[in-house]
C-alpha cells in the first residue's frame, strides 16, 4: 500500500539497501569492539531477533583489527562506525568490513575522505554518509540551530556536498542518513533530501532516549517517513542494550505492512462453489501450525480449484480444496493431489519442511 | 513546524477540539462505569497523568445513570461511549455527559440517530461519529475487506454519510474518528476524509494490542497522521489499564513538538558580549528548578542585554545578564533589576510564583 520512493540499490554485504529491496532493520553493538567474544555473542543474539545489518564502533586501531575475527563468526554484514580518524576506516576495510559509516565533516580533510573512498571502491564495499544535527550545529555555530527548518536545510546541504565530493571520485555506492535528536527536524531533513536525490536513506532519530520515550520518538519519526515512502533501512536508537532496538524496528515495519510477521493465513470468502468445510480447514491448519515461523510465510487455504490455485500460487504455500480432494501448492507450483481429510496435515508438514530447508541454507 | 489541517472548532465540555486548539490526549476507563467509586478513582489518576478528555463505556442504563455522579467528582469532560441502543445515549445526555460517541451504523435506525442528535443539540454537547473498520467490514461483507484501499474508502463513505445525515438535522458539533486495526488502512481513511471535510479528527488505531506492540503501532499510525497535520485529539488504544495510553499519547505529541514537556530552558550561545558566567548560571537554574512544572514553561537564560531581552521576551519567563547585574522578565515584560549573584534564585522564585498563580486559577 505504501508507494516507496525509488532509490539506487546499494549493498551491505549480501543485504541490498534501496532499489526496491525490503526495508532492513539494523542495530549497533554496545560492547567494546576489541572484546571479540562479547561482540560476537551480542551480534548472534541480535541476529536471532532479526537484525539484518550490524554496526560496531571503531574508536581504535585495535577495534578495527578485531573486525576480521568478528566477521568470520557472524552471519550479518558488518559496518564499521568511524569518527575523526580516517585511518580507522582504512584499517576496518583492510580487515573485511562490509561497509563504513563516516561523517565526512568530522574527518580531517577532503584528502582523508578520498583515501577512504578509494579503499572502499577497491574492496567493493559501500559507504554510509551519516550527517547528524549535532555535528552540523557544532560546525555552523549554535545560532543557526534555533529554527528547525534552518537546521534541517543545513543537514541536507551538508549531506549533498559530501555525496557530490564522493561521487566526483567515481564512487556511487552511498547510503545517507540525516538524523536529528528531534523528530520534526529529522522529518524535514529526510523529506527534503529524498526529493532531491536517489540515495537510499538510513532512517533514525539520534538520542531518542530510554526505551519508553525513545520507542515512541523512533516509531513516530521513522514511521512517519516510511508511511510517506521514504526510507530503505532503519535503526532505532535506544539507550541501553541494543536488543530492544531490533524488536522495535520490526514492530515499526510490521505496523506499516512493510514486513509480515510469522505465518499469515489467507483464505477465500466461501462462495457457492465451495465444496469443502473451509472454516473448519482454516481452524485445523491454525491449530497445527507452530506459533513462530522461521521466516514470514503466507499460507493460503482456498475453497475450490477455480480461484484457489491462483491465490495459492501468490502465497508461499497453500492448499486448494475440491470435491473430497485438494491440491497442495508451493511457490506457485502444484505439488500433488491430497484427500480432503489429509489436507491440513499435508500443509503443515510442507511448512515444516520449508523451515528445515531454510535452516540448511542459512546455518 | 507542522502545518495543521484547518478544522472547525468543537467543544467537549471546556476542551476545544479542532479549530486550531492544541491536540488533546484522551483515554477510556476500563472499570465498570456503574462502579462510581472505581471509575472516579481511575479518572482522577488519569487526570494526574495528563488525560484531557475521558470516555466511559455505557452498555447499560445503570451505567448511563452513573454519569451524573461521576461527572460531579472529576475535572475532565466526560464522553459516553454508546453502541446499539440509542436510549443509552439519551440517558447519558440526560445525566450530564459532555459528549457522546456513537457509530450511527450500529444504532437501530435513522430515527434513533435523529433522537440522539436532537438531545445533544438541546443539551449543547457534541457528538463523535466513530467508524471502525470492523463494523464496516461486518456490514458490507468480508469480500470488500480484502484490499486495504477499498476498506478505507468504505470507512470514509460511511463516515461522510453519517455526518451528512446529522448535519441535515442542523447539528454541526461533530468530531469524527476512522479507526482500523491496521495502520495503513487507518492512514488511508484519515487522509482521504481529511481532504474532503473540515471535521476535527479523533485519531486512533483499534486493537493496537498489548503495550509493546501496541505502543509502536499507535505511535506510527497516530504519529504519521499528526506529522502530516491531520488530527485534533488522540487516543492510544492499549490492552490493559489505560494509564499507559495517556503516557504514550503525550510522548507522541512531544516527539512531534506538538506539546512541550515540563520546563524547557533556552540559553544563548555565549559571544564576545557576554559578561557573566552563563554556563554556570544555566546550571544553577537547572539544579534549583523542580523536576516537573505544573505546565510547560520556556525559561530563557540569556547572557547579555543586547539580544537577551528579545529572546527572554519570547519565553514565558527569563533572565538576561549584564555587568554584575541582570534583569528578570516575565511574559515579555521586564520585571526588575537583580544583582548577578541573585539572578538564578530570583528566576526560580518567579517560576514557583507562576505555578502558585496557576493553581489559584485552575483548582
XYZ file of C-alpha atoms in Angstrom:
726
model
C 0.000 0.000 0.000
C 2.928 2.356 0.610
C 4.425 3.596 -2.626
C 8.103 3.631 -1.853
C 10.494 6.242 -3.149
C 12.721 5.000 -5.954
C 16.324 4.735 -4.882
C 19.508 3.229 -6.245
C 20.466 -0.221 -4.960
C 23.466 -0.348 -2.635
C 24.806 -3.477 -0.970
C 25.983 -4.060 2.586
C 27.499 -7.484 2.133
C 24.680 -9.570 0.702
C 21.928 -7.287 2.020
C 20.543 -4.926 -0.597
C 19.561 -1.477 0.638
C 17.382 0.592 -1.687
C 16.410 -0.204 -5.246
C 13.172 -1.812 -4.139
C 14.685 -4.140 -1.526
C 12.654 -4.704 1.667
C 13.409 -2.177 4.401
C 16.083 -3.752 6.590
C 16.439 -3.478 10.350
C 19.839 -2.718 11.763
C 21.396 -2.134 15.116
C 24.718 -1.309 16.720
C 26.595 -3.263 19.356
C 27.291 -1.615 22.693
C 30.207 -3.898 23.567
C 33.845 -2.890 23.250
C 34.548 -3.993 19.702
C 38.019 -5.144 20.784
C 36.286 -7.680 23.033
C 35.674 -10.103 20.207
C 33.859 -12.780 22.229
C 31.383 -10.325 23.784
C 30.813 -8.561 20.476
C 30.202 -11.802 18.583
C 27.860 -13.031 21.319
C 25.790 -9.870 21.124
C 25.662 -9.952 17.331
C 24.478 -13.571 17.393
C 21.713 -12.606 19.843
C 20.710 -9.673 17.647
C 20.722 -11.903 14.573
C 18.256 -14.248 16.255
C 15.994 -11.267 16.963
C 16.008 -10.360 13.272
C 18.832 -7.839 12.996
C 19.898 -7.689 9.350
C 22.891 -5.346 9.360
C 25.163 -4.736 12.336
C 27.354 -1.758 13.060
C 30.241 -1.691 15.503
C 32.069 1.314 16.926
C 35.672 1.608 15.768
C 37.335 4.169 18.017
C 40.780 2.500 17.982
C 43.070 0.543 15.696
C 42.551 -2.498 17.910
C 38.813 -2.281 17.273
C 39.463 -2.107 13.530
C 41.716 -5.160 13.725
C 39.053 -7.097 15.630
C 36.692 -6.800 12.672
C 38.324 -9.673 10.795
C 37.785 -12.143 13.650
C 34.267 -10.923 14.371
C 33.192 -11.091 10.770
C 34.265 -14.704 10.434
C 31.984 -15.706 13.303
C 28.753 -13.927 12.383
C 26.153 -14.115 9.609
C 25.463 -10.385 9.255
C 27.032 -7.692 7.118
C 29.270 -5.704 9.430
C 29.608 -1.932 9.186
C 32.410 -0.006 10.885
C 31.410 3.240 12.565
C 34.157 5.807 12.105
C 34.692 9.242 13.586
C 37.541 11.761 13.262
C 40.365 9.455 12.134
C 40.144 8.115 8.581
C 42.900 5.585 9.256
C 40.379 3.673 11.363
C 38.206 3.375 8.253
C 41.148 2.190 6.146
C 42.078 -0.407 8.746
C 38.451 -1.573 9.072
C 38.212 -2.031 5.315
C 41.501 -3.898 5.302
C 40.054 -6.289 7.902
C 36.951 -7.035 5.890
C 34.230 -4.573 6.934
C 31.193 -4.803 4.624
C 30.675 -1.080 4.872
C 31.891 2.008 6.662
C 29.868 4.778 8.159
C 31.583 8.123 8.078
C 30.615 11.708 8.642
C 32.934 13.352 6.118
C 32.530 16.587 8.028
C 34.409 15.264 11.024
C 37.270 13.625 9.134
C 40.459 15.637 8.982
C 40.394 16.692 5.328
C 38.915 16.055 1.880
C 42.055 14.048 1.130
C 41.328 11.777 4.083
C 37.799 11.216 2.785
C 39.171 10.486 -0.673
C 41.508 7.847 0.727
C 38.580 6.098 2.422
C 36.533 6.264 -0.776
C 39.346 4.722 -2.826
C 39.778 1.923 -0.289
C 36.016 1.223 -0.253
C 35.998 1.176 -4.040
C 38.892 -1.267 -4.221
C 37.223 -3.503 -1.628
C 33.849 -3.292 -3.379
C 32.018 -2.149 -0.262
C 29.601 0.697 0.378
C 29.772 3.887 2.419
C 27.147 5.474 4.587
C 27.377 9.219 4.818
C 25.952 9.951 8.250
C 25.048 13.552 8.972
C 23.809 14.417 12.462
C 22.216 17.629 13.597
C 24.792 17.811 16.380
C 27.775 17.932 14.068
C 26.150 20.451 11.744
C 25.233 22.554 14.746
C 28.797 22.459 16.024
C 30.308 23.427 12.733
C 27.940 26.215 11.881
C 27.529 27.680 15.338
C 24.602 27.462 17.657
C 22.779 30.464 16.321
C 21.692 28.630 13.164
C 20.046 25.911 15.164
C 17.280 28.000 16.619
C 14.891 27.150 13.840
C 14.295 23.533 12.923
C 13.836 24.389 9.275
C 17.238 26.012 9.054
C 18.920 23.128 10.789
C 17.258 20.579 8.501
C 18.335 22.607 5.485
C 21.919 22.743 6.728
C 21.915 18.987 7.258
C 20.649 18.423 3.719
C 23.210 20.797 2.259
C 25.994 19.130 4.226
C 24.929 15.633 3.100
C 24.649 16.713 -0.515
C 28.107 18.310 -0.508
C 29.623 15.144 0.934
C 27.863 12.956 -1.623
C 28.916 15.158 -4.525
C 32.505 15.074 -3.380
C 32.439 11.260 -3.083
C 30.695 10.822 -6.448
C 33.309 13.045 -8.047
C 35.761 10.247 -7.210
C 33.658 7.825 -9.263
C 32.052 6.158 -6.240
C 28.294 5.605 -6.238
C 27.557 3.031 -3.520
C 26.377 5.550 -0.973
C 23.642 5.310 1.652
C 22.805 8.521 3.501
C 21.417 9.233 6.947
C 20.196 12.552 8.303
C 19.497 12.231 11.997
C 18.441 14.869 14.474
C 17.550 14.412 18.110
C 14.103 15.826 17.485
C 11.541 14.319 15.157
C 10.401 17.430 13.235
C 13.973 18.219 12.146
C 14.542 14.578 11.203
C 11.350 14.582 9.117
C 12.143 17.865 7.389
C 15.715 16.887 6.545
C 14.819 13.464 5.174
C 11.846 14.726 3.169
C 13.922 17.409 1.501
C 16.865 15.105 0.821
C 14.563 12.376 -0.519
C 13.086 14.810 -3.002
C 16.458 15.944 -4.289
C 18.386 12.675 -4.684
C 18.108 8.944 -5.331
C 20.356 7.778 -2.486
C 18.873 5.084 -0.251
C 18.128 6.507 3.168
C 19.047 5.012 6.511
C 16.473 6.347 8.994
C 16.869 7.050 12.666
C 16.386 9.605 15.393
C 19.531 10.247 17.446
C 19.489 10.468 21.209
C 15.933 9.148 21.147
C 16.367 8.304 24.790
C 15.439 5.486 27.096
C 13.165 2.667 25.973
C 9.798 4.226 26.873
C 10.181 7.701 25.382
C 12.706 6.574 22.780
C 10.423 3.893 21.387
C 7.671 6.419 20.767
C 10.047 9.013 19.356
C 11.604 6.498 16.956
C 8.263 4.966 15.989
C 6.845 8.403 15.206
C 9.919 9.675 13.352
C 10.829 6.552 11.419
C 7.186 5.548 10.973
C 6.064 8.902 9.579
C 8.809 8.826 6.947
C 8.195 5.199 5.996
C 4.471 5.974 5.705
C 5.443 8.582 3.108
C 7.520 6.017 1.227
C 10.863 7.351 2.471
C 13.472 5.044 3.982
C 15.386 1.927 2.956
C 16.967 0.715 6.179
C 16.231 1.706 9.765
C 17.921 1.859 13.100
C 16.034 2.575 16.287
C 18.415 4.253 18.764
C 17.643 3.472 22.385
C 19.745 3.958 25.472
C 20.684 0.544 26.831
C 21.219 -2.861 25.265
C 20.529 -2.962 21.521
C 18.149 -5.952 21.589
C 15.084 -3.781 22.116
C 16.132 -1.670 19.110
C 15.705 -4.654 16.817
C 12.326 -5.620 18.280
C 11.013 -2.066 17.929
C 12.425 -1.810 14.406
C 10.494 -4.859 13.260
C 7.376 -3.679 15.082
C 7.526 -0.412 13.110
C 7.846 -2.239 9.799
C 5.024 -4.625 10.680
C 2.759 -1.777 11.762
C 3.091 -0.316 8.287
C 2.715 -3.600 6.463
C 6.317 -3.303 5.243
C 7.093 -6.657 6.804
C 4.990 -9.645 7.582
C 5.137 -11.285 10.964
C 5.413 -15.038 11.196
C 2.758 -17.013 9.429
C -0.126 -15.205 7.813
C -3.048 -17.329 6.750
C -5.119 -16.027 3.871
C -8.318 -17.782 2.964
C -11.014 -17.027 0.461
C -14.514 -15.926 1.336
C -16.539 -19.066 0.836
C -18.949 -18.932 -2.058
C -21.420 -21.194 -3.865
C -18.570 -23.101 -5.407
C -17.079 -24.230 -2.138
C -17.414 -27.962 -1.652
C -15.313 -28.404 1.474
C -15.600 -27.198 5.071
C -13.253 -24.261 4.630
C -13.704 -22.613 8.020
C -13.015 -25.954 9.684
C -9.964 -26.440 7.492
C -8.551 -22.999 8.361
C -9.048 -23.731 12.034
C -7.323 -27.102 11.740
C -4.353 -25.508 9.994
C -4.148 -22.704 12.548
C -4.143 -25.186 15.422
C -1.430 -27.339 13.928
C 0.957 -24.595 12.872
C 3.906 -23.663 15.070
C 3.489 -20.284 16.840
C 6.511 -18.777 15.158
C 7.728 -19.484 11.691
C 11.434 -19.127 10.999
C 10.535 -16.646 8.300
C 7.361 -14.790 7.306
C 5.132 -17.122 5.341
C 1.867 -16.526 3.591
C -0.226 -19.656 3.782
C -3.277 -19.875 1.539
C -6.245 -22.040 2.436
C -8.586 -21.901 -0.521
C -12.003 -23.412 -1.003
C -12.001 -24.579 -4.565
C -9.947 -25.140 -7.637
C -11.427 -22.180 -9.544
C -9.747 -19.205 -7.846
C -7.898 -21.298 -5.318
C -4.832 -22.187 -7.340
C -4.373 -18.555 -8.393
C -4.477 -17.314 -4.838
C -2.487 -20.244 -3.545
C 0.116 -19.522 -6.185
C 0.595 -15.997 -4.814
C 1.182 -17.415 -1.365
C 4.360 -19.208 -0.296
C 2.469 -22.405 0.266
C -1.159 -23.378 0.211
C -3.951 -25.793 -0.351
C -6.959 -25.541 -2.626
C -9.829 -27.856 -1.772
C -12.086 -29.650 -4.227
C -14.759 -32.365 -4.052
C -13.346 -34.541 -1.268
C -9.874 -33.860 -2.572
C -7.496 -30.916 -2.827
C -4.141 -29.819 -4.130
C -1.007 -28.784 -2.321
C 0.888 -25.804 -3.765
C 4.298 -24.394 -3.009
C 5.987 -21.356 -4.530
C 3.292 -21.158 -7.189
C 3.591 -24.781 -8.304
C 1.092 -27.596 -7.808
C 2.887 -30.299 -5.822
C 0.310 -33.091 -5.536
C -3.285 -34.200 -5.004
C -4.295 -34.888 -1.365
C -7.506 -36.380 0.090
C -9.574 -33.726 1.894
C -9.136 -35.248 5.347
C -5.338 -35.150 4.953
C -5.125 -31.614 3.540
C -4.406 -29.784 6.803
C -1.691 -32.251 7.808
C -0.098 -32.160 4.394
C 0.044 -28.364 4.501
C 1.570 -28.242 7.976
C 4.179 -30.882 7.042
C 5.100 -28.853 3.971
C 5.568 -25.724 6.102
C 7.781 -27.667 8.493
C 9.803 -28.957 5.576
C 10.239 -25.383 4.317
C 11.612 -24.317 7.707
C 14.027 -27.232 7.654
C 15.195 -26.238 4.151
C 15.800 -22.698 5.382
C 17.957 -23.928 8.202
C 20.004 -25.984 5.795
C 20.707 -22.873 3.751
C 21.342 -20.277 6.413
C 23.203 -22.131 9.169
C 6.731 23.298 12.321
C 3.757 21.086 11.482
C 1.162 22.941 9.462
C -2.066 21.619 10.870
C -5.155 20.975 8.800
C -7.870 23.592 9.305
C -10.875 22.177 11.075
C -13.991 23.538 12.708
C -13.897 24.014 16.483
C -15.975 21.565 18.517
C -16.171 21.502 22.308
C -16.111 18.582 24.716
C -17.054 20.424 27.866
C -14.454 23.178 28.163
C -11.900 21.391 25.981
C -11.800 22.670 22.419
C -11.124 20.060 19.741
C -10.159 21.356 16.310
C -10.183 24.942 15.128
C -6.517 25.404 15.996
C -6.742 24.086 19.570
C -3.789 22.041 20.837
C -4.103 18.316 20.139
C -5.680 16.784 23.231
C -4.927 13.406 24.772
C -7.831 11.223 25.778
C -8.380 7.807 27.219
C -11.149 5.460 28.223
C -11.757 3.887 31.603
C -11.706 0.102 31.899
C -13.758 -0.005 35.085
C -17.447 -0.874 35.215
C -18.990 2.559 34.796
C -21.719 1.592 37.304
C -18.952 1.279 39.899
C -18.800 5.007 40.531
C -16.010 4.959 43.132
C -13.670 2.851 40.989
C -14.437 4.857 37.865
C -13.853 8.201 39.584
C -10.620 6.909 41.116
C -9.296 5.838 37.728
C -10.311 9.116 36.094
C -8.527 11.104 38.827
C -5.384 9.031 38.255
C -5.629 9.592 34.504
C -6.160 13.325 35.042
C -2.931 13.500 37.022
C -1.132 11.801 34.128
C -2.415 14.458 31.739
C -5.589 12.932 30.339
C -7.703 15.764 28.928
C -10.938 14.044 27.857
C -12.270 10.815 29.338
C -14.637 8.311 27.798
C -16.619 5.702 29.689
C -18.451 2.677 28.330
C -22.226 2.880 28.655
C -23.554 -0.610 27.993
C -26.500 -0.355 30.430
C -28.985 2.163 31.777
C -27.282 1.924 35.178
C -24.031 2.998 33.565
C -25.803 5.960 31.967
C -27.297 6.948 35.307
C -23.875 6.771 36.988
C -22.605 9.535 34.713
C -24.173 12.288 36.822
C -22.382 11.220 40.000
C -19.087 10.603 38.216
C -19.131 13.921 36.443
C -19.584 15.842 39.675
C -16.421 14.317 41.106
C -13.982 14.776 38.216
C -12.352 17.682 36.376
C -12.473 16.222 32.853
C -15.078 16.394 30.114
C -16.834 13.038 30.117
C -17.881 11.281 26.929
C -20.354 8.382 26.886
C -19.488 5.501 24.570
C -22.661 4.137 23.030
C -23.321 1.055 20.928
C -26.524 -0.438 19.525
C -29.094 1.185 21.842
C -29.734 4.898 21.333
C -31.657 5.125 24.620
C -28.318 4.744 26.389
C -27.181 7.904 24.620
C -30.353 9.780 25.590
C -29.977 8.701 29.205
C -26.278 9.654 29.240
C -27.091 13.105 27.899
C -29.844 13.484 30.480
C -27.279 12.742 33.201
C -24.861 15.362 32.011
C -22.424 13.710 29.574
C -20.236 16.317 27.823
C -20.345 14.322 24.622
C -21.485 11.036 23.175
C -19.633 8.740 20.858
C -21.872 6.824 18.516
C -21.424 4.718 15.432
C -24.657 5.632 13.640
C -24.276 2.453 11.608
C -24.888 0.247 14.624
C -27.855 2.170 16.044
C -31.245 0.723 15.249
C -32.485 3.297 12.729
C -32.030 6.800 11.292
C -34.832 7.888 13.633
C -32.864 6.660 16.626
C -29.837 8.651 15.451
C -32.036 11.711 14.965
C -33.322 11.431 18.531
C -29.773 11.399 19.866
C -28.844 14.377 17.702
C -31.797 16.399 18.954
C -30.960 15.584 22.562
C -27.319 16.568 22.050
C -28.409 19.797 20.403
C -30.735 20.671 23.266
C -28.003 19.893 25.796
C -25.405 21.851 23.841
C -22.956 18.968 23.677
C -21.007 17.417 20.825
C -21.119 14.058 19.079
C -18.291 11.886 17.880
C -19.101 9.751 14.883
C -16.873 6.742 15.336
C -16.435 4.492 12.340
C -14.388 1.321 12.757
C -13.117 -0.978 10.051
C -14.721 -3.885 11.899
C -18.237 -2.527 11.678
C -17.866 -1.535 8.033
C -16.457 -4.967 7.282
C -19.393 -6.648 9.005
C -21.975 -4.604 7.207
C -20.527 -4.866 3.745
C -19.366 -8.444 3.901
C -15.897 -9.858 4.118
C -15.126 -9.777 0.432
C -14.768 -5.982 0.367
C -12.149 -6.066 3.055
C -9.535 -7.889 1.061
C -7.928 -4.698 -0.146
C -6.978 -2.013 2.366
C -7.755 0.740 -0.086
C -11.327 -0.446 -0.545
C -11.861 -0.775 3.163
C -10.544 2.732 3.826
C -12.820 4.073 1.119
C -15.825 2.328 2.626
C -14.990 3.767 6.032
C -14.763 7.267 4.578
C -18.027 6.858 2.707
C -19.760 5.534 5.816
C -18.474 8.434 7.965
C -19.497 11.004 5.369
C -22.999 9.581 5.076
C -23.430 9.668 8.847
C -22.158 13.261 9.040
C -24.408 14.431 6.228
C -27.425 12.881 7.889
C -26.580 14.547 11.215
C -25.873 17.916 9.590
C -29.223 17.692 7.793
C -30.738 17.969 11.273
C -28.963 21.284 11.783
C -26.257 19.845 14.050
C -22.630 20.785 13.368
C -20.673 19.908 16.509
C -19.250 16.687 15.153
C -15.871 15.074 15.682
C -15.080 12.037 13.527
C -12.879 9.010 14.019
C -11.912 6.414 11.427
C -10.082 3.566 13.112
C -8.833 0.338 11.643
C -6.823 -2.359 13.352
C -4.024 -1.924 10.837
C -2.058 1.254 10.329
C -2.121 1.514 6.501
C -5.936 1.415 6.431
C -6.115 3.938 9.269
C -3.739 6.260 7.397
C -5.581 5.935 4.100
C -9.036 6.506 5.629
C -7.994 9.553 7.657
C -6.017 11.134 4.816
C -8.962 10.831 2.437
C -11.509 12.047 4.973
C -9.274 14.963 6.000
C -9.044 16.091 2.404
C -12.805 16.027 1.902
C -14.153 17.648 5.084
C -13.422 20.129 7.868
C -14.459 17.904 10.778
C -11.933 17.639 13.604
C -10.445 14.152 13.667
C -10.039 11.906 16.673
C -7.116 9.595 15.865
C -6.500 6.071 16.995
C -5.684 2.559 15.882
C -8.127 -0.058 17.186
C -6.978 -3.341 18.635
C -3.452 -1.987 18.645
C -2.597 -4.735 21.087
C -0.524 -5.111 24.209
C 1.749 -2.334 25.417
C 4.894 -3.299 23.489
C 3.477 -3.840 20.003
C 0.515 -1.520 20.576
C 2.716 1.411 21.547
C 4.664 1.158 18.316
C 1.533 0.624 16.214
C -0.192 3.649 17.759
C 2.901 5.822 17.615
C 3.396 5.012 13.941
C -0.263 5.399 12.970
C -1.143 8.452 15.040
C 2.309 9.972 14.605
C 2.341 9.668 10.815
C -1.007 11.444 10.545
C -0.063 14.172 13.016
C 3.191 14.692 11.115
C 1.041 15.408 8.057
C -1.011 17.923 10.027
C -4.008 15.602 10.454
C -5.579 15.022 13.870
C -7.133 17.136 16.634
C -7.428 14.726 19.539
C -5.838 11.326 20.055
C -6.433 8.124 21.900
C -3.836 5.406 22.123
C -5.609 2.035 22.499
C -3.666 -0.485 24.516
C -4.789 -3.715 26.099
C -4.655 -3.314 29.866
C -5.035 -0.362 32.229
C -5.485 2.978 30.462
C -2.706 4.842 32.310
C -0.072 3.849 29.792
C -2.312 5.133 26.986
C -2.081 8.654 28.367
C 1.691 8.490 28.814
C 2.189 7.239 25.259
C -0.246 9.841 23.923
C 1.750 12.702 25.402
C 5.013 11.098 24.268
C 3.701 11.098 20.683
C 2.738 14.776 20.874
C 6.084 15.710 22.429
C 8.006 13.766 19.801
C 6.391 15.913 17.139
C 6.800 19.181 19.001
C 3.002 19.436 19.306
C 3.380 19.679 23.055
C 6.186 20.839 25.262
C 7.280 18.800 28.213
C 7.717 20.485 31.577
C 10.317 23.196 31.735
C 12.446 23.881 28.698
C 15.492 26.059 29.250
C 16.744 28.014 26.274
C 20.005 29.884 26.514
C 22.012 31.848 24.015
C 25.364 30.823 22.608
C 27.826 32.939 24.535
C 29.625 35.514 22.464
C 32.112 38.351 22.917
C 29.437 40.436 24.527
C 28.785 38.064 27.400
C 29.923 39.484 30.718
C 28.526 36.868 33.065
C 29.204 33.178 33.629
C 26.281 31.974 31.531
C 27.006 28.238 31.600
C 27.282 28.411 35.381
C 24.042 30.347 35.552
C 22.179 27.803 33.404
C 23.468 25.017 35.598
C 22.388 26.827 38.773
C 18.903 27.354 37.365
C 18.620 23.752 36.234
C 19.639 22.492 39.682
C 17.149 24.673 41.502
C 14.130 24.073 39.311
C 11.523 21.496 40.305
C 11.607 18.322 38.168
C 8.105 18.847 36.860
C 6.407 22.121 36.177
C 2.645 22.274 36.507
C 2.552 23.472 32.931
C 5.058 23.623 30.091
C 7.312 26.631 30.530
C 10.019 28.066 28.365
C 12.679 29.589 30.560
C 15.271 31.837 28.932
C 18.724 32.314 30.422
C 20.432 34.958 28.318
C 23.918 36.329 28.525
C 23.533 39.990 27.843
C 21.115 42.835 27.410
C 21.628 43.091 23.641
C 19.737 40.077 22.338
C 18.782 38.811 25.759
C 15.639 40.807 26.347
C 14.273 39.927 22.905
C 14.798 36.225 23.460
C 13.678 36.391 27.057
C 10.547 38.147 25.868
C 9.646 35.155 23.652
C 9.969 32.853 26.642
C 7.444 32.611 29.466
C 9.989 33.828 31.956
C 13.670 34.584 31.818
C 16.742 36.465 32.896
C 19.172 38.483 30.858
C 22.555 39.059 32.487
C 24.622 42.207 32.302
C 27.760 43.573 34.003
C 27.303 42.178 37.524
C 23.607 42.748 37.220
C 20.687 41.342 35.195
C 17.018 41.724 34.508
C 14.112 39.457 35.257
C 11.460 39.099 32.553
C 8.026 37.533 32.578
C 5.554 37.248 29.721
C 7.623 39.616 27.636
C 7.861 42.358 30.258
C 10.895 43.485 32.238
C 10.030 42.991 35.915
C 13.102 44.291 37.762
C 16.885 44.602 38.030
C 18.632 41.841 40.062
C 22.279 41.510 41.193
C 24.090 38.767 39.244
C 24.591 36.504 42.251
C 20.835 36.546 42.955
C 19.679 36.013 39.345
C 19.206 32.240 39.496
C 17.271 32.442 42.761
C 15.081 35.261 41.504
C 14.240 33.277 38.367
C 13.374 30.115 40.269
C 11.196 32.058 42.746
C 9.363 33.650 39.826
C 8.686 30.229 38.299
C 7.377 28.965 41.622
C 5.140 32.019 41.891
C 3.793 31.283 38.390
C 2.898 27.732 39.429
C 1.118 29.070 42.506
C -0.851 31.504 40.313
C -1.867 28.634 38.055
C -3.148 26.649 40.990
C -5.221 29.593 42.108
C -6.890 29.657 38.715
C -7.435 26.026 37.983
C -8.264 24.436 41.333
